Short mmCIF file of C-alpha atoms in Angstrom, two decimals:
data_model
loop_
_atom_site.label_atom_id
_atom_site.label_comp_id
_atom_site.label_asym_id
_atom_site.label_seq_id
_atom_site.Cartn_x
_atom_site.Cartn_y
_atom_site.Cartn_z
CA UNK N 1 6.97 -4.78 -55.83
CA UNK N 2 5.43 -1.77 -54.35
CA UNK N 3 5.98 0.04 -51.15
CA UNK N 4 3.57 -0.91 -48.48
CA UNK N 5 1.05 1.79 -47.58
CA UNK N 6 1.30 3.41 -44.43
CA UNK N 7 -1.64 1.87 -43.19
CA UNK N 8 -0.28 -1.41 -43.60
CA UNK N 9 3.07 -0.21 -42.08
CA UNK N 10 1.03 0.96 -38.75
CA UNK N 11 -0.91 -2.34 -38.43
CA UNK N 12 2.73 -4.35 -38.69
CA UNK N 13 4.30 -2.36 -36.34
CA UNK N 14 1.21 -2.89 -33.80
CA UNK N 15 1.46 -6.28 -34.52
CA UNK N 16 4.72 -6.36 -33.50
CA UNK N 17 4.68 -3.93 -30.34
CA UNK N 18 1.50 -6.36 -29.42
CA UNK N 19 3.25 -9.48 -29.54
CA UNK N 20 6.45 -8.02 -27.94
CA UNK N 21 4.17 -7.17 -25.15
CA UNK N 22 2.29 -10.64 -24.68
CA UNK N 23 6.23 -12.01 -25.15
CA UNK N 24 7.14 -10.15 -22.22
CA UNK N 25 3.80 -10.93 -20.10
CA UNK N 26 4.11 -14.31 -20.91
CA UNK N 27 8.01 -14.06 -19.36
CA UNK N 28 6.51 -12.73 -16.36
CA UNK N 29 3.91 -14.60 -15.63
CA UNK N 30 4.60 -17.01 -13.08
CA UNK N 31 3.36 -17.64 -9.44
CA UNK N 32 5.19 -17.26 -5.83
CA UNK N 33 2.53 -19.21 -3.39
CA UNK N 34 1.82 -22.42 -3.27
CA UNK N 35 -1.88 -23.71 -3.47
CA UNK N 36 -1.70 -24.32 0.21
CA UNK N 37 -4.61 -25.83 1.96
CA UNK N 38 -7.14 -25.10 -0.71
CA UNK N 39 -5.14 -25.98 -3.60
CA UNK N 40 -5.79 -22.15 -5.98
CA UNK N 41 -3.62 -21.89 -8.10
CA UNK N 42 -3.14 -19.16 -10.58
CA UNK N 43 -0.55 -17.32 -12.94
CA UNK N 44 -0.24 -13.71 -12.16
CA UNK N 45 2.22 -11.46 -14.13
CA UNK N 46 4.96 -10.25 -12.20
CA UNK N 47 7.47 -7.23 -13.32
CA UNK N 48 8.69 -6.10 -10.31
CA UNK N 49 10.56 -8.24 -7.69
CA UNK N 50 9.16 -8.92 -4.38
CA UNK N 51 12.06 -7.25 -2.98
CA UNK N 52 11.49 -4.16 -4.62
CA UNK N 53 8.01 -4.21 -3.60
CA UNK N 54 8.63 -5.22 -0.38
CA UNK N 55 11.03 -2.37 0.46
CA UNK N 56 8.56 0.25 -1.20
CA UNK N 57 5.76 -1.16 1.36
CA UNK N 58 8.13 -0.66 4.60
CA UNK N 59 8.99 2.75 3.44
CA UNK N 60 5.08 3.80 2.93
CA UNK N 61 4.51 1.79 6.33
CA UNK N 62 7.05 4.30 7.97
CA UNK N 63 5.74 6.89 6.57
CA UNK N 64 2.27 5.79 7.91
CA UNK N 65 3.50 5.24 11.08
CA UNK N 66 5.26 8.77 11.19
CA UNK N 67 1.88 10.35 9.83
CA UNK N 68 0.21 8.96 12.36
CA UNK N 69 2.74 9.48 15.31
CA UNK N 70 2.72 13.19 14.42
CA UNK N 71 -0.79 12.89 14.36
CA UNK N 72 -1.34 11.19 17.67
CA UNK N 73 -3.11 7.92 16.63
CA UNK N 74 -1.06 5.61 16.44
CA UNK N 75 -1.05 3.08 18.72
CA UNK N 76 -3.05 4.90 21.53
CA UNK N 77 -4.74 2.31 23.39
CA UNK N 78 -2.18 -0.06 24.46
CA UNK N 79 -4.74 -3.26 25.52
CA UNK N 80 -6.27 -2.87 21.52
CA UNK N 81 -2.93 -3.09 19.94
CA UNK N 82 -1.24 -6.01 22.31
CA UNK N 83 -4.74 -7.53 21.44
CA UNK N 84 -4.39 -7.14 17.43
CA UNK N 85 -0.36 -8.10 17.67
CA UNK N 86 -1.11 -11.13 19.91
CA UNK N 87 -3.79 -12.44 16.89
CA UNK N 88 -1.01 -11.65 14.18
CA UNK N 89 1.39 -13.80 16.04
CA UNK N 90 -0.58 -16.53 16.28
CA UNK N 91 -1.58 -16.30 12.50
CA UNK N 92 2.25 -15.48 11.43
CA UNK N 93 3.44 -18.99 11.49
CA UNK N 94 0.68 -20.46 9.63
CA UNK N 95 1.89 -18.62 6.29
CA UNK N 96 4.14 -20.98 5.63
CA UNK N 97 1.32 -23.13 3.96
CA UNK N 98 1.08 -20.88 1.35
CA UNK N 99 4.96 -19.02 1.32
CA UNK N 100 7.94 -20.29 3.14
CA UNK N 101 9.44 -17.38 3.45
CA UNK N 102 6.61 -15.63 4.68
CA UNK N 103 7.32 -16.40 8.77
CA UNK N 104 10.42 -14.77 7.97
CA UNK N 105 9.38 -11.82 7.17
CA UNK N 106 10.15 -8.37 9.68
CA UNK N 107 6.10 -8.58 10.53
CA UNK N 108 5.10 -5.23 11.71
CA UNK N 109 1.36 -4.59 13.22
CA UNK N 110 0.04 -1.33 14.61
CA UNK N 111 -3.44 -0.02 15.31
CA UNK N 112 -4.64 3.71 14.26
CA UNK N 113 -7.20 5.41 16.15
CA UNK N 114 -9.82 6.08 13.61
CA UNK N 115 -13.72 5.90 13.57
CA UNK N 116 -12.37 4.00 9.64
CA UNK N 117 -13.56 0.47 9.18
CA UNK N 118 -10.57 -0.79 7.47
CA UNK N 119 -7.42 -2.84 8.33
CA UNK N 120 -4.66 -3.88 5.59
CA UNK N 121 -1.69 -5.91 5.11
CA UNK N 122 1.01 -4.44 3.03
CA UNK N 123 3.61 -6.84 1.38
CA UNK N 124 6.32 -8.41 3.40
CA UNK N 125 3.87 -8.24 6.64
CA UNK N 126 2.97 -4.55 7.29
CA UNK N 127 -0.14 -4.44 9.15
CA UNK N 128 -2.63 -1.98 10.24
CA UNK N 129 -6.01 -2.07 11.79
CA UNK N 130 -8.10 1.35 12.35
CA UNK N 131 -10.14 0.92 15.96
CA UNK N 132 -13.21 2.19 14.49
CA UNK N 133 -13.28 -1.19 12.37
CA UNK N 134 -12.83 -3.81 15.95
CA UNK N 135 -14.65 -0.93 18.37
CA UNK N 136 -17.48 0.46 16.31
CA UNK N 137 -17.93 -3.59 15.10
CA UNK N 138 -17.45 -4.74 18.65
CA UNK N 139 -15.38 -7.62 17.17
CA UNK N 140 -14.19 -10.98 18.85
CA UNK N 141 -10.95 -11.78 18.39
CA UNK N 142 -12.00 -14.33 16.03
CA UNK N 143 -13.52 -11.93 14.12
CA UNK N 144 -10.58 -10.05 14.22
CA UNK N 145 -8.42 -12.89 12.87
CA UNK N 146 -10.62 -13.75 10.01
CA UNK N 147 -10.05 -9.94 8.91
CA UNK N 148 -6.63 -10.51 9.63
CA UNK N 149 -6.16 -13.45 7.37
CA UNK N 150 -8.21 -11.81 4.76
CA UNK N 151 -5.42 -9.24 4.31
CA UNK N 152 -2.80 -11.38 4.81
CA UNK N 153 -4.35 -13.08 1.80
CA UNK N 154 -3.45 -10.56 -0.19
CA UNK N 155 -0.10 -10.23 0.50
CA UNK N 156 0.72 -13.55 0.56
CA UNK N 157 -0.80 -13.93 -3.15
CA UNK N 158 1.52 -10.87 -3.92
CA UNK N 159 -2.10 -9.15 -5.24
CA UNK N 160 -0.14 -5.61 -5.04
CA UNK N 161 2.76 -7.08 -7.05
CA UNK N 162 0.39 -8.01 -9.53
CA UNK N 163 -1.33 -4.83 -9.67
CA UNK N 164 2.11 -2.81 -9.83
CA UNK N 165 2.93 -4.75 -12.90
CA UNK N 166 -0.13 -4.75 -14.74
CA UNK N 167 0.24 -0.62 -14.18
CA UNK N 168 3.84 -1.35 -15.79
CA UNK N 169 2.98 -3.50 -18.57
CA UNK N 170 -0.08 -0.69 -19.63
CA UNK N 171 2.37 2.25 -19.28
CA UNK N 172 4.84 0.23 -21.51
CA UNK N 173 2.47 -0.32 -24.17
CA UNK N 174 0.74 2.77 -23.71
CA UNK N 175 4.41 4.36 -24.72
CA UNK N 176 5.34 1.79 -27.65
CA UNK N 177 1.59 2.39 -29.37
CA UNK N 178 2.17 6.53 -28.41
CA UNK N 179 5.82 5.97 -29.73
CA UNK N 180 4.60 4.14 -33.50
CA UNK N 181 2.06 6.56 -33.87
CA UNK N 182 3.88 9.42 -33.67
CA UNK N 183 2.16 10.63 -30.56
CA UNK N 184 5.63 11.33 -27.97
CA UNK N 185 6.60 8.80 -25.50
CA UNK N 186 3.74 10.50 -23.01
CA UNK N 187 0.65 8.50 -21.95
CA UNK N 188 -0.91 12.05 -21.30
CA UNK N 189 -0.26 12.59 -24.45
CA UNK N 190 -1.70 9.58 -25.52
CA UNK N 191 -4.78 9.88 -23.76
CA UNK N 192 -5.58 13.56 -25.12
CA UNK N 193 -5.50 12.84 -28.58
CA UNK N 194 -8.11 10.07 -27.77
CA UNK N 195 -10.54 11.94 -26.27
CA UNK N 196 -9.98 14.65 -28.70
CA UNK N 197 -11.06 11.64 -31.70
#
């Protein structure tokens, strides 16, 4: 019998790397809401815990809030943001349709003073609504809610866990298919030699 040729050594090795990779998306694929009132359900690959996530969310929140304390925008019109936090705690207990846990959560909501149009609800309940977006809109506080519950959406579907461990599962095979073909363990480095080809 004679050796295989390199070739056929690469595409073996990929073959295995590839199916080590679907082995361990397939592991953590799974789903943390339930289908709730509308019934969606859908698998979503999850690497990190929601813990983890959670606690990196509270620490960016802090850090937004501290940005924008030093900044003097946080929280300047007191009437706005007892407006916004009244909606979010009338919306709060209605999570549990689609997570349990998620009345439990340490909610947080605070409103920046920016001409922005944007709000956003970071996981485990960190929320934040620019003034520009219910001011320059002129927005009930129906409307208001709706946005609300748009971004609550997301965190209750874990959409940023998701998107965390899709980034994870690309940088890990990004470094197996660098580390087979001989390219270092870098995805830079990975990414130069493919523009260079």
């Amino acid at each position: 019998m004679k050796p295989p040729q390199p070739f056929a050594i690469l595409v073996r090795s990929l073959t295995a790397a590839l199916l080590a990779c679907a082995g361990l998306g397939l592991a953590g694929c799974a789903s943390t809401t339930a289908g709730g009132a509308v019934g969606a359900e859908r698998k979503q690959l999850l690497l990190i815990s929601s813990q983890q996530l959670n606690q990196l969310a509270a620490q960016s929140y802090t850090k937004l809030q501290a940005e924008a304390t030093k900044k003097g925008t946080l929280n300047t019109d007191p009437a706005l943001t007892r407006r916004v936090r009244a909606i979010a705690a009338r919306i709060e207990p209605h999570t549990a349709v689609f997570r349990p846990d998620a009345p439990g959560w340490k909610w947080e909501v605070n409103v920046i003073n920016s001409k922005e149009l944007n709000a956003f609800c970071m996981p485990g309940g960190k929320i934040a609504f620019y003034s520009g977006l219910i001011k320059g809109l002129d927005l009930s506080d129906e409307e208001i809610a709706v946005v609300m519950g748009h971004e609550i959406s997301h965190a209750l579907r874990e959409h940023s866990r998701e998107q965390v461990s899709q980034a994870i599962a690309a940088q890990a095979a990004i470094g197996v298919g660098a580390a087979l073909l001989g390219w270092g363990s870098s995805s830079a480095d990975l990414a130069n030699t493919a523009y260079d080809a």
